[in-house]
mmCIF file of N, CA, C and O in Angstrom:
data_model
loop_
_atom_site.group_PDB
_atom_site.id
_atom_site.type_symbol
_atom_site.label_atom_id
_atom_site.label_comp_id
_atom_site.label_asym_id
_atom_site.label_seq_id
_atom_site.Cartn_x
_atom_site.Cartn_y
_atom_site.Cartn_z
ATOM 1 N N UNK A 1 39.158 -39.516 -76.370
ATOM 2 C CA UNK A 1 40.264 -39.222 -75.469
ATOM 3 C C UNK A 1 39.838 -38.779 -74.137
ATOM 4 O O UNK A 1 38.961 -37.976 -73.983
ATOM 5 N N UNK A 2 40.521 -39.321 -73.138
ATOM 6 C CA UNK A 2 40.197 -38.921 -71.743
ATOM 7 C C UNK A 2 40.880 -37.641 -71.347
ATOM 8 O O UNK A 2 41.671 -37.017 -72.087
ATOM 9 N N UNK A 3 40.575 -37.157 -70.127
ATOM 10 C CA UNK A 3 41.085 -35.914 -69.636
ATOM 11 C C UNK A 3 42.600 -36.152 -69.352
ATOM 12 O O UNK A 3 42.995 -37.156 -68.957
ATOM 13 N N UNK A 4 43.299 -35.082 -69.594
ATOM 14 C CA UNK A 4 44.782 -35.086 -69.320
ATOM 15 C C UNK A 4 45.095 -34.556 -67.926
ATOM 16 O O UNK A 4 46.249 -34.490 -67.555
ATOM 17 N N UNK A 5 44.094 -34.218 -67.155
ATOM 18 C CA UNK A 5 44.289 -33.648 -65.855
ATOM 19 C C UNK A 5 45.091 -34.517 -64.957
ATOM 20 O O UNK A 5 44.797 -35.742 -64.873
ATOM 21 N N UNK A 6 46.140 -34.003 -64.306
ATOM 22 C CA UNK A 6 47.006 -34.785 -63.500
ATOM 23 C C UNK A 6 48.051 -35.607 -64.129
ATOM 24 O O UNK A 6 48.860 -36.223 -63.474
ATOM 25 N N UNK A 7 48.107 -35.545 -65.470
ATOM 26 C CA UNK A 7 49.064 -36.360 -66.195
ATOM 27 C C UNK A 7 50.369 -35.549 -66.378
ATOM 28 O O UNK A 7 50.288 -34.333 -66.672
ATOM 29 N N UNK A 8 51.518 -36.231 -66.233
ATOM 30 C CA UNK A 8 52.798 -35.527 -66.537
ATOM 31 C C UNK A 8 53.098 -35.651 -68.056
ATOM 32 O O UNK A 8 54.050 -35.034 -68.538
ATOM 33 N N UNK A 9 52.317 -36.409 -68.795
ATOM 34 C CA UNK A 9 52.502 -36.466 -70.221
ATOM 35 C C UNK A 9 53.734 -37.130 -70.690
ATOM 36 O O UNK A 9 54.296 -37.973 -69.897
ATOM 37 N N UNK A 10 54.239 -36.767 -71.794
ATOM 38 C CA UNK A 10 55.497 -37.311 -72.371
ATOM 39 C C UNK A 10 56.677 -36.526 -71.745
ATOM 40 O O UNK A 10 56.922 -35.346 -72.169
ATOM 41 N N UNK A 11 57.408 -37.090 -70.836
ATOM 42 C CA UNK A 11 58.528 -36.465 -70.180
ATOM 43 C C UNK A 11 59.787 -36.720 -70.963
ATOM 44 O O UNK A 11 60.093 -37.861 -71.216
ATOM 45 N N UNK A 12 60.433 -35.655 -71.457
ATOM 46 C CA UNK A 12 61.690 -35.929 -72.243
ATOM 47 C C UNK A 12 62.851 -35.927 -71.268
ATOM 48 O O UNK A 12 63.895 -36.536 -71.545
ATOM 49 N N UNK A 13 62.774 -35.137 -70.246
ATOM 50 C CA UNK A 13 63.808 -35.223 -69.146
ATOM 51 C C UNK A 13 63.141 -34.666 -67.927
ATOM 52 O O UNK A 13 62.162 -33.929 -67.935
ATOM 53 N N UNK A 14 63.587 -35.082 -66.709
ATOM 54 C CA UNK A 14 63.029 -34.588 -65.474
ATOM 55 C C UNK A 14 63.353 -33.117 -65.236
ATOM 56 O O UNK A 14 64.622 -32.833 -65.146
ATOM 57 N N UNK A 15 62.404 -32.219 -65.238
ATOM 58 C CA UNK A 15 62.763 -30.801 -64.979
ATOM 59 C C UNK A 15 63.200 -30.547 -63.588
ATOM 60 O O UNK A 15 62.730 -31.220 -62.664
ATOM 61 N N UNK A 16 64.167 -29.685 -63.454
ATOM 62 C CA UNK A 16 64.623 -29.253 -62.151
ATOM 63 C C UNK A 16 63.569 -28.282 -61.595
ATOM 64 O O UNK A 16 63.288 -27.309 -62.250
ATOM 65 N N UNK A 17 63.066 -28.582 -60.437
ATOM 66 C CA UNK A 17 62.073 -27.717 -59.806
ATOM 67 C C UNK A 17 62.592 -27.310 -58.431
ATOM 68 O O UNK A 17 62.850 -28.087 -57.594
ATOM 69 N N UNK A 18 62.728 -25.993 -58.228
ATOM 70 C CA UNK A 18 63.190 -25.441 -56.898
ATOM 71 C C UNK A 18 62.159 -25.927 -55.801
ATOM 72 O O UNK A 18 60.980 -26.151 -56.103
ATOM 73 N N UNK A 19 62.671 -26.179 -54.626
ATOM 74 C CA UNK A 19 61.766 -26.686 -53.557
ATOM 75 C C UNK A 19 60.759 -25.643 -53.087
ATOM 76 O O UNK A 19 59.808 -25.960 -52.413
ATOM 77 N N UNK A 20 60.954 -24.392 -53.391
ATOM 78 C CA UNK A 20 60.017 -23.349 -52.909
ATOM 79 C C UNK A 20 58.789 -23.413 -53.839
ATOM 80 O O UNK A 20 58.805 -23.195 -54.978
ATOM 81 N N UNK A 21 57.618 -23.701 -53.110
ATOM 82 C CA UNK A 21 56.370 -23.858 -53.911
ATOM 83 C C UNK A 21 55.925 -22.538 -54.563
ATOM 84 O O UNK A 21 55.114 -22.529 -55.460
ATOM 85 N N UNK A 22 56.460 -21.376 -54.125
ATOM 86 C CA UNK A 22 56.124 -20.072 -54.721
ATOM 87 C C UNK A 22 57.032 -19.759 -55.893
ATOM 88 O O UNK A 22 56.831 -18.717 -56.593
ATOM 89 N N UNK A 23 58.058 -20.563 -56.191
ATOM 90 C CA UNK A 23 58.922 -20.269 -57.335
ATOM 91 C C UNK A 23 58.174 -20.387 -58.615
ATOM 92 O O UNK A 23 57.305 -21.230 -58.800
ATOM 93 N N UNK A 24 58.366 -19.395 -59.540
ATOM 94 C CA UNK A 24 57.588 -19.408 -60.757
ATOM 95 C C UNK A 24 57.623 -20.604 -61.581
ATOM 96 O O UNK A 24 56.655 -21.100 -62.170
ATOM 97 N N UNK A 25 58.794 -21.304 -61.644
ATOM 98 C CA UNK A 25 58.913 -22.585 -62.460
ATOM 99 C C UNK A 25 58.182 -23.705 -61.781
ATOM 100 O O UNK A 25 57.548 -24.507 -62.379
ATOM 101 N N UNK A 26 58.190 -23.773 -60.439
ATOM 102 C CA UNK A 26 57.490 -24.771 -59.719
ATOM 103 C C UNK A 26 55.960 -24.580 -59.937
ATOM 104 O O UNK A 26 55.228 -25.571 -60.220
ATOM 105 N N UNK A 27 55.475 -23.343 -59.827
ATOM 106 C CA UNK A 27 54.120 -23.006 -60.111
ATOM 107 C C UNK A 27 53.662 -23.377 -61.534
ATOM 108 O O UNK A 27 52.610 -23.932 -61.735
ATOM 109 N N UNK A 28 54.563 -23.022 -62.467
ATOM 110 C CA UNK A 28 54.226 -23.303 -63.894
ATOM 111 C C UNK A 28 54.143 -24.768 -64.161
ATOM 112 O O UNK A 28 53.195 -25.262 -64.823
ATOM 113 N N UNK A 29 55.038 -25.567 -63.579
ATOM 114 C CA UNK A 29 55.013 -27.021 -63.754
ATOM 115 C C UNK A 29 53.775 -27.667 -63.148
ATOM 116 O O UNK A 29 53.093 -28.547 -63.737
ATOM 117 N N UNK A 30 53.387 -27.204 -61.926
ATOM 118 C CA UNK A 30 52.208 -27.752 -61.270
ATOM 119 C C UNK A 30 50.951 -27.430 -62.091
ATOM 120 O O UNK A 30 50.056 -28.215 -62.186
ATOM 121 N N UNK A 31 50.905 -26.205 -62.625
ATOM 122 C CA UNK A 31 49.756 -25.802 -63.447
ATOM 123 C C UNK A 31 49.696 -26.642 -64.763
ATOM 124 O O UNK A 31 48.621 -27.036 -65.160
ATOM 125 N N UNK A 32 50.851 -26.979 -65.305
ATOM 126 C CA UNK A 32 50.964 -27.835 -66.451
ATOM 127 C C UNK A 32 50.363 -29.249 -66.137
ATOM 128 O O UNK A 32 49.529 -29.767 -66.867
ATOM 129 N N UNK A 33 50.791 -29.824 -64.986
ATOM 130 C CA UNK A 33 50.258 -31.136 -64.628
ATOM 131 C C UNK A 33 48.792 -31.111 -64.396
ATOM 132 O O UNK A 33 48.051 -32.032 -64.799
ATOM 133 N N UNK A 34 48.314 -30.057 -63.811
ATOM 134 C CA UNK A 34 46.824 -29.909 -63.445
ATOM 135 C C UNK A 34 45.945 -29.604 -64.680
ATOM 136 O O UNK A 34 44.746 -29.881 -64.670
ATOM 137 N N UNK A 35 46.558 -29.156 -65.763
ATOM 138 C CA UNK A 35 45.762 -28.776 -66.917
ATOM 139 C C UNK A 35 45.093 -29.991 -67.603
ATOM 140 O O UNK A 35 45.664 -31.058 -67.620
ATOM 141 N N UNK A 36 43.929 -29.804 -68.009
ATOM 142 C CA UNK A 36 43.080 -30.786 -68.595
ATOM 143 C C UNK A 36 43.280 -31.008 -70.146
ATOM 144 O O UNK A 36 42.870 -31.980 -70.697
ATOM 145 N N UNK A 37 43.903 -30.041 -70.778
ATOM 146 C CA UNK A 37 43.999 -30.060 -72.241
ATOM 147 C C UNK A 37 45.488 -30.197 -72.656
ATOM 148 O O UNK A 37 46.316 -30.414 -71.835
ATOM 149 N N UNK A 38 45.697 -30.075 -73.939
ATOM 150 C CA UNK A 38 47.061 -30.170 -74.460
ATOM 151 C C UNK A 38 47.933 -29.004 -73.927
ATOM 152 O O UNK A 38 47.509 -27.921 -74.013
ATOM 153 N N UNK A 39 49.010 -29.399 -73.274
ATOM 154 C CA UNK A 39 49.872 -28.426 -72.581
ATOM 155 C C UNK A 39 51.303 -28.882 -72.661
ATOM 156 O O UNK A 39 51.524 -29.979 -72.999
ATOM 157 N N UNK A 40 52.171 -27.853 -72.428
ATOM 158 C CA UNK A 40 53.585 -28.193 -72.433
ATOM 159 C C UNK A 40 54.352 -27.345 -71.480
ATOM 160 O O UNK A 40 53.919 -26.219 -71.103
ATOM 161 N N UNK A 41 55.515 -27.832 -71.039
ATOM 162 C CA UNK A 41 56.413 -27.140 -70.102
ATOM 163 C C UNK A 41 57.806 -27.201 -70.681
ATOM 164 O O UNK A 41 58.351 -28.224 -71.012
ATOM 165 N N UNK A 42 58.345 -25.938 -70.859
ATOM 166 C CA UNK A 42 59.673 -25.819 -71.433
ATOM 167 C C UNK A 42 60.589 -25.226 -70.315
ATOM 168 O O UNK A 42 60.150 -24.398 -69.531
ATOM 169 N N UNK A 43 61.872 -25.635 -70.312
ATOM 170 C CA UNK A 43 62.785 -25.035 -69.371
ATOM 171 C C UNK A 43 64.255 -25.164 -69.856
ATOM 172 O O UNK A 43 64.488 -25.894 -70.828
ATOM 173 N N UNK A 44 65.117 -24.333 -69.261
ATOM 174 C CA UNK A 44 66.539 -24.468 -69.582
ATOM 175 C C UNK A 44 67.042 -25.595 -68.691
ATOM 176 O O UNK A 44 66.574 -25.888 -67.635
ATOM 177 N N UNK A 45 68.058 -26.386 -69.261
ATOM 178 C CA UNK A 45 68.614 -27.473 -68.472
ATOM 179 C C UNK A 45 69.301 -26.984 -67.245
ATOM 180 O O UNK A 45 69.839 -25.880 -67.231
ATOM 181 N N UNK A 46 69.317 -27.759 -66.181
ATOM 182 C CA UNK A 46 70.069 -27.364 -64.985
ATOM 183 C C UNK A 46 71.359 -28.179 -64.909
ATOM 184 O O UNK A 46 71.393 -29.362 -64.912
ATOM 185 N N UNK A 47 72.436 -27.362 -64.795
ATOM 186 C CA UNK A 47 73.714 -27.987 -64.584
ATOM 187 C C UNK A 47 74.348 -27.136 -63.408
ATOM 188 O O UNK A 47 74.550 -25.956 -63.551
ATOM 189 N N UNK A 48 74.648 -27.815 -62.353
ATOM 190 C CA UNK A 48 75.164 -27.093 -61.094
ATOM 191 C C UNK A 48 76.293 -26.152 -61.444
ATOM 192 O O UNK A 48 76.394 -25.090 -60.928
ATOM 193 N N UNK A 49 77.187 -26.557 -62.275
ATOM 194 C CA UNK A 49 78.403 -25.720 -62.541
ATOM 195 C C UNK A 49 78.068 -24.490 -63.431
ATOM 196 O O UNK A 49 78.549 -23.459 -63.139
ATOM 197 N N UNK A 50 77.125 -24.694 -64.431
ATOM 198 C CA UNK A 50 76.884 -23.594 -65.324
ATOM 199 C C UNK A 50 75.692 -22.758 -65.070
ATOM 200 O O UNK A 50 75.593 -21.602 -65.491
ATOM 201 N N UNK A 51 74.699 -23.273 -64.400
ATOM 202 C CA UNK A 51 73.385 -22.627 -64.336
ATOM 203 C C UNK A 51 73.289 -21.697 -63.068
ATOM 204 O O UNK A 51 73.278 -22.236 -61.962
ATOM 205 N N UNK A 52 73.200 -20.452 -63.286
ATOM 206 C CA UNK A 52 72.887 -19.513 -62.207
ATOM 207 C C UNK A 52 71.431 -19.448 -62.037
ATOM 208 O O UNK A 52 70.881 -19.182 -60.941
ATOM 209 N N UNK A 53 70.708 -19.618 -63.142
ATOM 210 C CA UNK A 53 69.256 -19.494 -63.123
ATOM 211 C C UNK A 53 68.584 -20.554 -63.938
ATOM 212 O O UNK A 53 69.223 -21.076 -64.911
ATOM 213 N N UNK A 54 67.355 -20.855 -63.547
ATOM 214 C CA UNK A 54 66.604 -21.748 -64.381
ATOM 215 C C UNK A 54 65.459 -20.870 -64.936
ATOM 216 O O UNK A 54 64.783 -20.101 -64.245
ATOM 217 N N UNK A 55 65.264 -20.940 -66.219
ATOM 218 C CA UNK A 55 64.226 -20.183 -66.897
ATOM 219 C C UNK A 55 63.234 -21.188 -67.422
ATOM 220 O O UNK A 55 63.603 -22.233 -67.976
ATOM 221 N N UNK A 56 61.959 -20.882 -67.352
ATOM 222 C CA UNK A 56 60.935 -21.880 -67.816
ATOM 223 C C UNK A 56 59.765 -21.102 -68.501
ATOM 224 O O UNK A 56 59.722 -19.922 -68.434
ATOM 225 N N UNK A 57 58.980 -21.859 -69.084
ATOM 226 C CA UNK A 57 57.714 -21.324 -69.743
ATOM 227 C C UNK A 57 56.766 -22.412 -69.949
ATOM 228 O O UNK A 57 57.169 -23.604 -69.975
ATOM 229 N N UNK A 58 55.476 -22.142 -70.036
ATOM 230 C CA UNK A 58 54.554 -23.154 -70.273
ATOM 231 C C UNK A 58 53.413 -22.568 -71.078
ATOM 232 O O UNK A 58 53.263 -21.365 -71.266
ATOM 233 N N UNK A 59 52.571 -23.488 -71.568
ATOM 234 C CA UNK A 59 51.328 -23.134 -72.198
ATOM 235 C C UNK A 59 50.315 -24.211 -71.870
ATOM 236 O O UNK A 59 50.605 -25.393 -71.964
ATOM 237 N N UNK A 60 49.130 -23.727 -71.520
ATOM 238 C CA UNK A 60 48.111 -24.716 -71.081
ATOM 239 C C UNK A 60 46.905 -24.655 -72.045
ATOM 240 O O UNK A 60 46.542 -23.650 -72.592
ATOM 241 N N UNK A 61 46.341 -25.869 -72.229
ATOM 242 C CA UNK A 61 45.041 -26.050 -72.972
ATOM 243 C C UNK A 61 45.117 -25.491 -74.362
ATOM 244 O O UNK A 61 44.203 -24.781 -74.736
ATOM 245 N N UNK A 62 46.175 -25.842 -75.125
ATOM 246 C CA UNK A 62 46.250 -25.482 -76.506
ATOM 247 C C UNK A 62 45.393 -26.441 -77.389
ATOM 248 O O UNK A 62 44.978 -27.494 -76.931
ATOM 249 N N UNK A 63 45.144 -26.096 -78.630
ATOM 250 C CA UNK A 63 44.378 -26.922 -79.496
ATOM 251 C C UNK A 63 45.043 -28.265 -79.840
ATOM 252 O O UNK A 63 44.339 -29.246 -80.126
ATOM 253 N N UNK A 64 46.369 -28.355 -79.732
ATOM 254 C CA UNK A 64 47.061 -29.599 -79.982
ATOM 255 C C UNK A 64 48.339 -29.647 -79.143
ATOM 256 O O UNK A 64 48.830 -28.601 -78.660
ATOM 257 N N UNK A 65 48.921 -30.855 -79.011
ATOM 258 C CA UNK A 65 50.174 -30.957 -78.315
ATOM 259 C C UNK A 65 51.320 -30.225 -78.987
ATOM 260 O O UNK A 65 52.072 -29.578 -78.340
ATOM 261 N N UNK A 66 51.357 -30.305 -80.308
ATOM 262 C CA UNK A 66 52.362 -29.600 -81.057
ATOM 263 C C UNK A 66 52.330 -28.093 -80.818
ATOM 264 O O UNK A 66 53.295 -27.444 -80.640
ATOM 265 N N UNK A 67 51.110 -27.525 -80.890
ATOM 266 C CA UNK A 67 50.927 -26.074 -80.645
ATOM 267 C C UNK A 67 51.270 -25.702 -79.231
ATOM 268 O O UNK A 67 51.891 -24.686 -78.970
ATOM 269 N N UNK A 68 50.911 -26.597 -78.253
ATOM 270 C CA UNK A 68 51.307 -26.290 -76.863
ATOM 271 C C UNK A 68 52.840 -26.226 -76.755
ATOM 272 O O UNK A 68 53.373 -25.345 -76.028
ATOM 273 N N UNK A 69 53.554 -27.082 -77.417
ATOM 274 C CA UNK A 69 54.969 -27.133 -77.323
ATOM 275 C C UNK A 69 55.557 -25.849 -78.015
ATOM 276 O O UNK A 69 56.508 -25.255 -77.426
ATOM 277 N N UNK A 70 55.050 -25.454 -79.118
ATOM 278 C CA UNK A 70 55.498 -24.244 -79.722
ATOM 279 C C UNK A 70 55.351 -22.978 -78.867
ATOM 280 O O UNK A 70 56.260 -22.174 -78.685
ATOM 281 N N UNK A 71 54.144 -22.939 -78.249
ATOM 282 C CA UNK A 71 53.892 -21.748 -77.370
ATOM 283 C C UNK A 71 54.662 -21.771 -76.073
ATOM 284 O O UNK A 71 55.093 -20.759 -75.567
ATOM 285 N N UNK A 72 54.933 -22.982 -75.550
ATOM 286 C CA UNK A 72 55.737 -23.115 -74.309
ATOM 287 C C UNK A 72 57.170 -22.666 -74.629
ATOM 288 O O UNK A 72 57.880 -22.007 -73.814
ATOM 289 N N UNK A 73 57.663 -23.086 -75.772
ATOM 290 C CA UNK A 73 59.025 -22.680 -76.154
ATOM 291 C C UNK A 73 59.102 -21.173 -76.361
ATOM 292 O O UNK A 73 60.101 -20.551 -75.843
ATOM 293 N N UNK A 74 58.177 -20.622 -76.985
ATOM 294 C CA UNK A 74 58.148 -19.158 -77.175
ATOM 295 C C UNK A 74 58.094 -18.432 -75.825
ATOM 296 O O UNK A 74 58.843 -17.471 -75.635
ATOM 297 N N UNK A 75 57.324 -18.912 -74.850
ATOM 298 C CA UNK A 75 57.200 -18.369 -73.515
ATOM 299 C C UNK A 75 58.623 -18.439 -72.832
ATOM 300 O O UNK A 75 59.100 -17.468 -72.244
ATOM 301 N N UNK A 76 59.207 -19.592 -72.855
ATOM 302 C CA UNK A 76 60.538 -19.838 -72.193
ATOM 303 C C UNK A 76 61.614 -18.914 -72.843
ATOM 304 O O UNK A 76 62.327 -18.192 -72.128
ATOM 305 N N UNK A 77 61.650 -18.804 -74.215
ATOM 306 C CA UNK A 77 62.703 -18.013 -74.882
ATOM 307 C C UNK A 77 62.395 -16.494 -74.606
ATOM 308 O O UNK A 77 63.357 -15.715 -74.418
ATOM 309 N N UNK A 78 61.152 -16.104 -74.473
ATOM 310 C CA UNK A 78 60.796 -14.705 -74.170
ATOM 311 C C UNK A 78 61.309 -14.382 -72.759
ATOM 312 O O UNK A 78 61.909 -13.310 -72.521
ATOM 313 N N UNK A 79 61.100 -15.262 -71.783
ATOM 314 C CA UNK A 79 61.507 -15.070 -70.395
ATOM 315 C C UNK A 79 63.012 -14.959 -70.440
ATOM 316 O O UNK A 79 63.631 -14.080 -69.733
ATOM 317 N N UNK A 80 63.710 -15.906 -71.115
ATOM 318 C CA UNK A 80 65.169 -15.892 -71.149
ATOM 319 C C UNK A 80 65.695 -14.583 -71.676
ATOM 320 O O UNK A 80 66.680 -14.003 -71.186
ATOM 321 N N UNK A 81 65.067 -14.089 -72.724
ATOM 322 C CA UNK A 81 65.480 -12.831 -73.332
ATOM 323 C C UNK A 81 65.266 -11.623 -72.476
ATOM 324 O O UNK A 81 66.052 -10.697 -72.436
ATOM 325 N N UNK A 82 64.139 -11.688 -71.798
ATOM 326 C CA UNK A 82 63.775 -10.543 -70.911
ATOM 327 C C UNK A 82 64.763 -10.396 -69.748
ATOM 328 O O UNK A 82 65.122 -9.275 -69.472
ATOM 329 N N UNK A 83 65.101 -11.480 -69.145
ATOM 330 C CA UNK A 83 66.021 -11.371 -67.977
ATOM 331 C C UNK A 83 67.432 -11.367 -68.359
ATOM 332 O O UNK A 83 68.281 -11.051 -67.553
ATOM 333 N N UNK A 84 67.790 -11.702 -69.619
ATOM 334 C CA UNK A 84 69.195 -11.635 -70.087
ATOM 335 C C UNK A 84 70.139 -12.396 -69.112
ATOM 336 O O UNK A 84 71.173 -11.847 -68.707
ATOM 337 N N UNK A 85 69.748 -13.622 -68.744
ATOM 338 C CA UNK A 85 70.546 -14.410 -67.782
ATOM 339 C C UNK A 85 71.431 -15.389 -68.526
ATOM 340 O O UNK A 85 71.076 -15.799 -69.598
ATOM 341 N N UNK A 86 72.462 -15.840 -67.838
ATOM 342 C CA UNK A 86 73.272 -16.973 -68.337
ATOM 343 C C UNK A 86 72.702 -18.213 -67.755
ATOM 344 O O UNK A 86 72.542 -18.396 -66.541
ATOM 345 N N UNK A 87 72.346 -19.159 -68.643
ATOM 346 C CA UNK A 87 71.825 -20.410 -68.139
ATOM 347 C C UNK A 87 72.685 -21.522 -68.798
ATOM 348 O O UNK A 87 73.562 -21.235 -69.603
ATOM 349 N N UNK A 88 72.414 -22.712 -68.392
ATOM 350 C CA UNK A 88 73.176 -23.867 -68.859
ATOM 351 C C UNK A 88 72.865 -24.270 -70.323
ATOM 352 O O UNK A 88 73.440 -25.222 -70.815
ATOM 353 N N UNK A 89 71.961 -23.554 -70.952
ATOM 354 C CA UNK A 89 71.610 -23.876 -72.339
ATOM 355 C C UNK A 89 70.402 -23.288 -72.771
ATOM 356 O O UNK A 89 69.753 -22.375 -72.068
ATOM 357 N N UNK A 90 69.901 -23.622 -73.937
ATOM 358 C CA UNK A 90 68.696 -23.054 -74.504
ATOM 359 C C UNK A 90 67.455 -23.726 -73.942
ATOM 360 O O UNK A 90 67.515 -24.773 -73.298
ATOM 361 N N UNK A 91 66.331 -23.129 -74.132
ATOM 362 C CA UNK A 91 65.049 -23.693 -73.699
ATOM 363 C C UNK A 91 64.824 -25.037 -74.451
ATOM 364 O O UNK A 91 65.103 -25.164 -75.641
ATOM 365 N N UNK A 92 64.250 -25.998 -73.740
ATOM 366 C CA UNK A 92 63.976 -27.287 -74.321
ATOM 367 C C UNK A 92 62.559 -27.732 -73.683
ATOM 368 O O UNK A 92 62.179 -27.313 -72.641
ATOM 369 N N UNK A 93 61.805 -28.513 -74.461
ATOM 370 C CA UNK A 93 60.517 -29.031 -73.912
ATOM 371 C C UNK A 93 60.900 -30.108 -72.978
ATOM 372 O O UNK A 93 61.550 -31.133 -73.331
ATOM 373 N N UNK A 94 60.487 -30.014 -71.718
ATOM 374 C CA UNK A 94 60.749 -31.102 -70.649
ATOM 375 C C UNK A 94 59.588 -32.091 -70.705
ATOM 376 O O UNK A 94 59.777 -33.261 -70.534
ATOM 377 N N UNK A 95 58.378 -31.604 -70.863
ATOM 378 C CA UNK A 95 57.152 -32.488 -70.891
ATOM 379 C C UNK A 95 56.098 -31.807 -71.681
ATOM 380 O O UNK A 95 55.936 -30.610 -71.686
ATOM 381 N N UNK A 96 55.266 -32.679 -72.297
ATOM 382 C CA UNK A 96 54.096 -32.221 -73.027
ATOM 383 C C UNK A 96 53.043 -33.283 -73.052
ATOM 384 O O UNK A 96 53.348 -34.467 -72.906
ATOM 385 N N UNK A 97 51.807 -32.838 -73.236
ATOM 386 C CA UNK A 97 50.688 -33.766 -73.323
ATOM 387 C C UNK A 97 49.619 -33.191 -74.266
ATOM 388 O O UNK A 97 49.596 -32.076 -74.649
#
């Protein structure tokens, strides 16, 4: 297996990324793409009408793609619970490799 560095992996839907490069979700997604091992990026869906906030989570360089997805979901759900925000939906895996 070759390196996964720079790969967007299996994209399930295009994640909404704020244009601000310092935004936590933009930084998390860029780190996900740059990671060389099994990694995943989870986010809440973006709907202009319903979403006040986008919440995301990621996990880099896990032992497997499945484990990376589990840990990214846990990270996203934890962030969502911590901030107690109203979003357009639950956390979902946007991309994994």
